Coordinates of N, CA and C in Angstrom, one line a residue:
X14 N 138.0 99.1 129.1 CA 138.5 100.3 128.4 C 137.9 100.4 127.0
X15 N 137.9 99.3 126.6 CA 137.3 99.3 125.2 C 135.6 99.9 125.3
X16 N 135.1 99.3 126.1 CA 133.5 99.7 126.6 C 133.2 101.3 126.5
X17 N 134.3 102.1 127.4 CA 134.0 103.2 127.4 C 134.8 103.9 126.0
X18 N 135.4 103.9 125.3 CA 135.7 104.3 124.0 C 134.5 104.1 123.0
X19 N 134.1 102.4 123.2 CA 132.9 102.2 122.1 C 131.4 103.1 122.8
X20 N 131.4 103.6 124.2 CA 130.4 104.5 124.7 C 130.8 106.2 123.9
X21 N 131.9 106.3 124.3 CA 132.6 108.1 123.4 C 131.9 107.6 122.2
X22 N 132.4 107.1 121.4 CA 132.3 106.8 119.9 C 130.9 107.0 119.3
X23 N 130.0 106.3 120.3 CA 128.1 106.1 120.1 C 127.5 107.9 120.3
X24 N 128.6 108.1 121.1 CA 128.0 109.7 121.8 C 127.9 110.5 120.8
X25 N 129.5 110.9 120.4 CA 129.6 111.5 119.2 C 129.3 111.4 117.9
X26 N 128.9 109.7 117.3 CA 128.2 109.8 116.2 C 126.8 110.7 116.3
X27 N 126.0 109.9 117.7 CA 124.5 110.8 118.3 C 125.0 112.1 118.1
X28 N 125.4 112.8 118.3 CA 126.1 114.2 118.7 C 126.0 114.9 117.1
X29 N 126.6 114.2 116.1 CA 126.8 114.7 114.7 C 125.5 114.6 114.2
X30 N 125.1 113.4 114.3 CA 123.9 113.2 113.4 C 122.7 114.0 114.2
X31 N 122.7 114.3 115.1 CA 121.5 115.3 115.9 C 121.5 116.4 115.0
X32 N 123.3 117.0 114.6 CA 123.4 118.5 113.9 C 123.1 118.3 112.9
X33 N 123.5 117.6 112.1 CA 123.2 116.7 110.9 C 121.8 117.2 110.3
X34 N 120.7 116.9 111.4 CA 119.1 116.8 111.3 C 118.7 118.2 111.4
X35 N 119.4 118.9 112.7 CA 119.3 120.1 113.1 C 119.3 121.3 111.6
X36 N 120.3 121.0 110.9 CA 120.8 122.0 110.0 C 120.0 121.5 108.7
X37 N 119.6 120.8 108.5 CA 118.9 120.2 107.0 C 117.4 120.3 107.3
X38 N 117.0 120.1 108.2 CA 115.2 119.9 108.4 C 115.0 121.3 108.6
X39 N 113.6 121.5 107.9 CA 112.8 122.8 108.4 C 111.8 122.2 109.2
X40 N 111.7 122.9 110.0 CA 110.6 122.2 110.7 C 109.3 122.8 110.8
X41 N 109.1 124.2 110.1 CA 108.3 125.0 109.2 C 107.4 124.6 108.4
X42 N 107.6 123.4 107.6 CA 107.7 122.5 106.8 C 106.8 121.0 106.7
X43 N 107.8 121.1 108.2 CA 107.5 119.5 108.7 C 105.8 119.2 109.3
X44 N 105.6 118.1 108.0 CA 103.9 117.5 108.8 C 102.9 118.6 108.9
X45 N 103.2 119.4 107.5 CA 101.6 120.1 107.2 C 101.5 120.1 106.3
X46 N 100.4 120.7 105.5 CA 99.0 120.7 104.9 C 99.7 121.2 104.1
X47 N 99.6 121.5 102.3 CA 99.9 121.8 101.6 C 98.7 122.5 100.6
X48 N 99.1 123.6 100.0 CA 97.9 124.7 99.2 C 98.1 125.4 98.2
X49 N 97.8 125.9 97.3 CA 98.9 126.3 96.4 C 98.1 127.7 96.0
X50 N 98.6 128.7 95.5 CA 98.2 129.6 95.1 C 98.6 130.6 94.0
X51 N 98.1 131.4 93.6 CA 98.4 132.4 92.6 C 98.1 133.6 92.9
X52 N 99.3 134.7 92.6 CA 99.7 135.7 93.2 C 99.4 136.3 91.7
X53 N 98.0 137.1 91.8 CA 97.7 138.0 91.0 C 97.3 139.6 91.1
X54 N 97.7 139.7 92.5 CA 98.1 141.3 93.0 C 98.7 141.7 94.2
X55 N 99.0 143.2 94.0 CA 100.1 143.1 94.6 C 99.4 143.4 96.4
X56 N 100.5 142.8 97.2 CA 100.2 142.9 98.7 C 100.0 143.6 99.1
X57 N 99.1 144.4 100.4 CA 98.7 144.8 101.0 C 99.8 145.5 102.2
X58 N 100.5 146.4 101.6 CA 101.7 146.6 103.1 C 101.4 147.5 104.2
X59 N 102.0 146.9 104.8 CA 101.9 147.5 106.8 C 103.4 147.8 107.1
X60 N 103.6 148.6 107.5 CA 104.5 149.1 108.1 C 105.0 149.2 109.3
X61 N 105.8 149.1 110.1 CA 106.2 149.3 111.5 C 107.6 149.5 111.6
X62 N 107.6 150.4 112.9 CA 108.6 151.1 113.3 C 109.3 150.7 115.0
X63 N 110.8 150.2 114.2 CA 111.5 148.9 115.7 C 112.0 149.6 116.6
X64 N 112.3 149.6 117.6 CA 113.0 150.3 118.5 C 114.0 151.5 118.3
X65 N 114.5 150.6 117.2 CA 116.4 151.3 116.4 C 115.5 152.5 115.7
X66 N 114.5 152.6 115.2 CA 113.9 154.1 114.3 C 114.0 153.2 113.1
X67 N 114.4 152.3 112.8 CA 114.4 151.2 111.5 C 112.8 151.1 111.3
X68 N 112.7 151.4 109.7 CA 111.3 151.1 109.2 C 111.2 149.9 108.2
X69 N 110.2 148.8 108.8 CA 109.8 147.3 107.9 C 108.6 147.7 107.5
X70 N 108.7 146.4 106.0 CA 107.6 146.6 105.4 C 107.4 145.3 105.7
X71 N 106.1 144.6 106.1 CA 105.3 144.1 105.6 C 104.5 143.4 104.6
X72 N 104.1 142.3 103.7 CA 103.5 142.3 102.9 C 102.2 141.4 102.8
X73 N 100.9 141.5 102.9 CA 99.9 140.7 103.3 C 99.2 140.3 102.2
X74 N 98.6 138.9 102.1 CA 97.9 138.2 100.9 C 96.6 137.9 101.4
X75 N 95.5 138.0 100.8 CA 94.4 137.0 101.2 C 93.7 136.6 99.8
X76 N 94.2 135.2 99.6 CA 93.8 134.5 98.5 C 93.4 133.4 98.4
X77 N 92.5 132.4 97.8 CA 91.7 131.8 97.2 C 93.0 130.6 97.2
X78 N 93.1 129.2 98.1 CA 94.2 128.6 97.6 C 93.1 127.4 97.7
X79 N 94.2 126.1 96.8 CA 93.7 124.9 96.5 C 94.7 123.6 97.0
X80 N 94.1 122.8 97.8 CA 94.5 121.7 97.9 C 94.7 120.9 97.0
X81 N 95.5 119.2 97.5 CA 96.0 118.9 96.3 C 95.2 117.8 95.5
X82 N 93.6 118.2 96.4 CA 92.3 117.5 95.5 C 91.5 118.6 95.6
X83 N 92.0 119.9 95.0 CA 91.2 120.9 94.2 C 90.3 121.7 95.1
X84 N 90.6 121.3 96.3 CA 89.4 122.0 97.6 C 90.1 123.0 97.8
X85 N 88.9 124.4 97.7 CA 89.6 125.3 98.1 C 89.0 126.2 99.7
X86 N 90.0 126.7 99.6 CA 90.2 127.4 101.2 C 90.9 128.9 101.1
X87 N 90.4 130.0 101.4 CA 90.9 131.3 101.6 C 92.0 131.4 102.9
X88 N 93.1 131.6 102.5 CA 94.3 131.9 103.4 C 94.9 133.6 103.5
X89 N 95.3 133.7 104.0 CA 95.9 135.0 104.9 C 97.3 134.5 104.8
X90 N 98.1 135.2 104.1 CA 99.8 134.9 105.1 C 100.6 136.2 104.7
X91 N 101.5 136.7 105.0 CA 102.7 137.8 104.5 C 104.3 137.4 104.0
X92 N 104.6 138.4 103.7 CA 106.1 138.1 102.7 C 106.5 139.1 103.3
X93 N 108.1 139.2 103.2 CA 109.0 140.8 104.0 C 109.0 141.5 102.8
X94 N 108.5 140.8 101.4 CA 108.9 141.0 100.5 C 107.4 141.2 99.2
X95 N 107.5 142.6 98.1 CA 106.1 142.2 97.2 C 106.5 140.6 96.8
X96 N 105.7 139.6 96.4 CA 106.0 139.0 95.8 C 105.6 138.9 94.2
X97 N 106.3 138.4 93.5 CA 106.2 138.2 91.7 C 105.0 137.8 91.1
X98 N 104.1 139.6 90.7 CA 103.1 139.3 89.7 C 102.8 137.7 89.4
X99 N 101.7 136.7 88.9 CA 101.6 135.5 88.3 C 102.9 134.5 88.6
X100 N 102.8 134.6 90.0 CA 103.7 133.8 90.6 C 102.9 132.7 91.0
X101 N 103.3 130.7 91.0 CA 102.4 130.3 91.5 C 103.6 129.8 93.2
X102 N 102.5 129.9 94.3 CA 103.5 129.7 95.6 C 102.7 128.0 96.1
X103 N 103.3 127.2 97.0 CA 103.1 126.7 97.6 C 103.2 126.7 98.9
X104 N 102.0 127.0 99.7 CA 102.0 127.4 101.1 C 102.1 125.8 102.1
X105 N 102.8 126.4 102.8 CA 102.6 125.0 104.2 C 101.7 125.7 105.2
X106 N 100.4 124.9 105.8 CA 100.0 125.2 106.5 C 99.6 124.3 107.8
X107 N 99.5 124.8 108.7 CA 99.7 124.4 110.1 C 97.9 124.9 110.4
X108 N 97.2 124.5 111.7 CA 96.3 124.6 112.4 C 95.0 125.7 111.4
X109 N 95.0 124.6 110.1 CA 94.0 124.9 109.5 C 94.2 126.2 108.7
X110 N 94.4 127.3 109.3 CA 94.7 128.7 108.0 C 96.1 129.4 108.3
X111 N 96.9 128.8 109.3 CA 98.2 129.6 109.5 C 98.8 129.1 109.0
X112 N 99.7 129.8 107.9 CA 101.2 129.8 107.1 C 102.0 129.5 107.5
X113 N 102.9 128.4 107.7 CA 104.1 128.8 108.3 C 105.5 128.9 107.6
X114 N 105.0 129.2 106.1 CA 105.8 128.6 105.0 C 105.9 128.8 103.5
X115 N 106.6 129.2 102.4 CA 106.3 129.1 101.2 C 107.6 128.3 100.3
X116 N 106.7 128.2 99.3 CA 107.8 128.0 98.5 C 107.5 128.3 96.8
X117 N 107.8 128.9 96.0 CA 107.5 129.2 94.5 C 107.6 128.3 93.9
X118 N 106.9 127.6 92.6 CA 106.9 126.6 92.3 C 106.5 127.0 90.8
X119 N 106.4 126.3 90.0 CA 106.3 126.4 88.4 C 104.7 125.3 88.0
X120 N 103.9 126.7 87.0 CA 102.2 125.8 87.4 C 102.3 124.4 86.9
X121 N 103.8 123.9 85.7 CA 103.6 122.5 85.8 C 103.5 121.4 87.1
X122 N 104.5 121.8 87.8 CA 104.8 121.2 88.9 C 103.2 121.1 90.6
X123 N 102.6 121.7 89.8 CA 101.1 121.8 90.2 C 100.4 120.8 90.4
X124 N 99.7 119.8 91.3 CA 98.8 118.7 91.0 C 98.1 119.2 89.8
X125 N 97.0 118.3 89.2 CA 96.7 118.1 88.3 C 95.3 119.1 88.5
X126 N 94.4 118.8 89.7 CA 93.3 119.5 89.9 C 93.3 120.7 90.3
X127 N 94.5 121.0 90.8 CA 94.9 122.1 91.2 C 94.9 123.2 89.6
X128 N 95.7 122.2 88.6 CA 95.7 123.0 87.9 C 95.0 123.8 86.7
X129 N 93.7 122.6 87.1 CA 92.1 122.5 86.6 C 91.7 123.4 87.2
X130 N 91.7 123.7 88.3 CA 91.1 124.9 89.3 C 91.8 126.5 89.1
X131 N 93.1 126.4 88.3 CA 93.4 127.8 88.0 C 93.8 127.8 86.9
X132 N 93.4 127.6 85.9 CA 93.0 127.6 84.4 C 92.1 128.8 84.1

């Protein structure tokens, strides 16, 4: 009896800590490439029109970003949103130039060559 309570018990820890992981990890995120950029104009919008007659905007970038040893690479990615004039972003990227990801960041918090490179 005790066997099968200490089996419940293993389950439902497994069980919590699965959601645990579920709800905290991006997985957007997870085990890519890192680039950083500066947002010095404004985006490029596209428009489209959903089923419902609802109209989205779009917002598209193609900019000049840097790795976190100063190599740079021209990326493509969009926002649902303009993003902020002299903003600097940190992109996550996946299969060499797709975005799957941002995050805004402050130019201190910049690698160092990175920040050599946009000076």
């Amino acid at each position: 009896m005790k066997k099968v309570f200490f089996g419940i018990g293993a389950l439902f820890i497994l069980f919590v800590a699965g959601l645990v992981v579920l709800m905290t990890v991006d997985f957007n995120r997870l085990n890519k490439d890192t680039y950083y950029v500066h947002i010095t104009a404004e985006g490029e919008v596209e428009e489209y029109k959903v089923d419902s007659g609802e109209i989205f905007k779009m917002y598209w970038y193609e900019l000049p970003a840097y790795n976190k040893n100063g190599e740079e690479k021209t990326l493509k990615f969009s926002a649902h949103k303009n993003l902020r004039q002299d903003a600097y972003l940190k992109l996550y990227v996946k299969k060499e130039t797709e975005v799957s990801s941002f995050d805004e960041v402050k130019f201190h918090e910049l690698p160092a060559k990175v920040q050599d490179q946009m000076k």
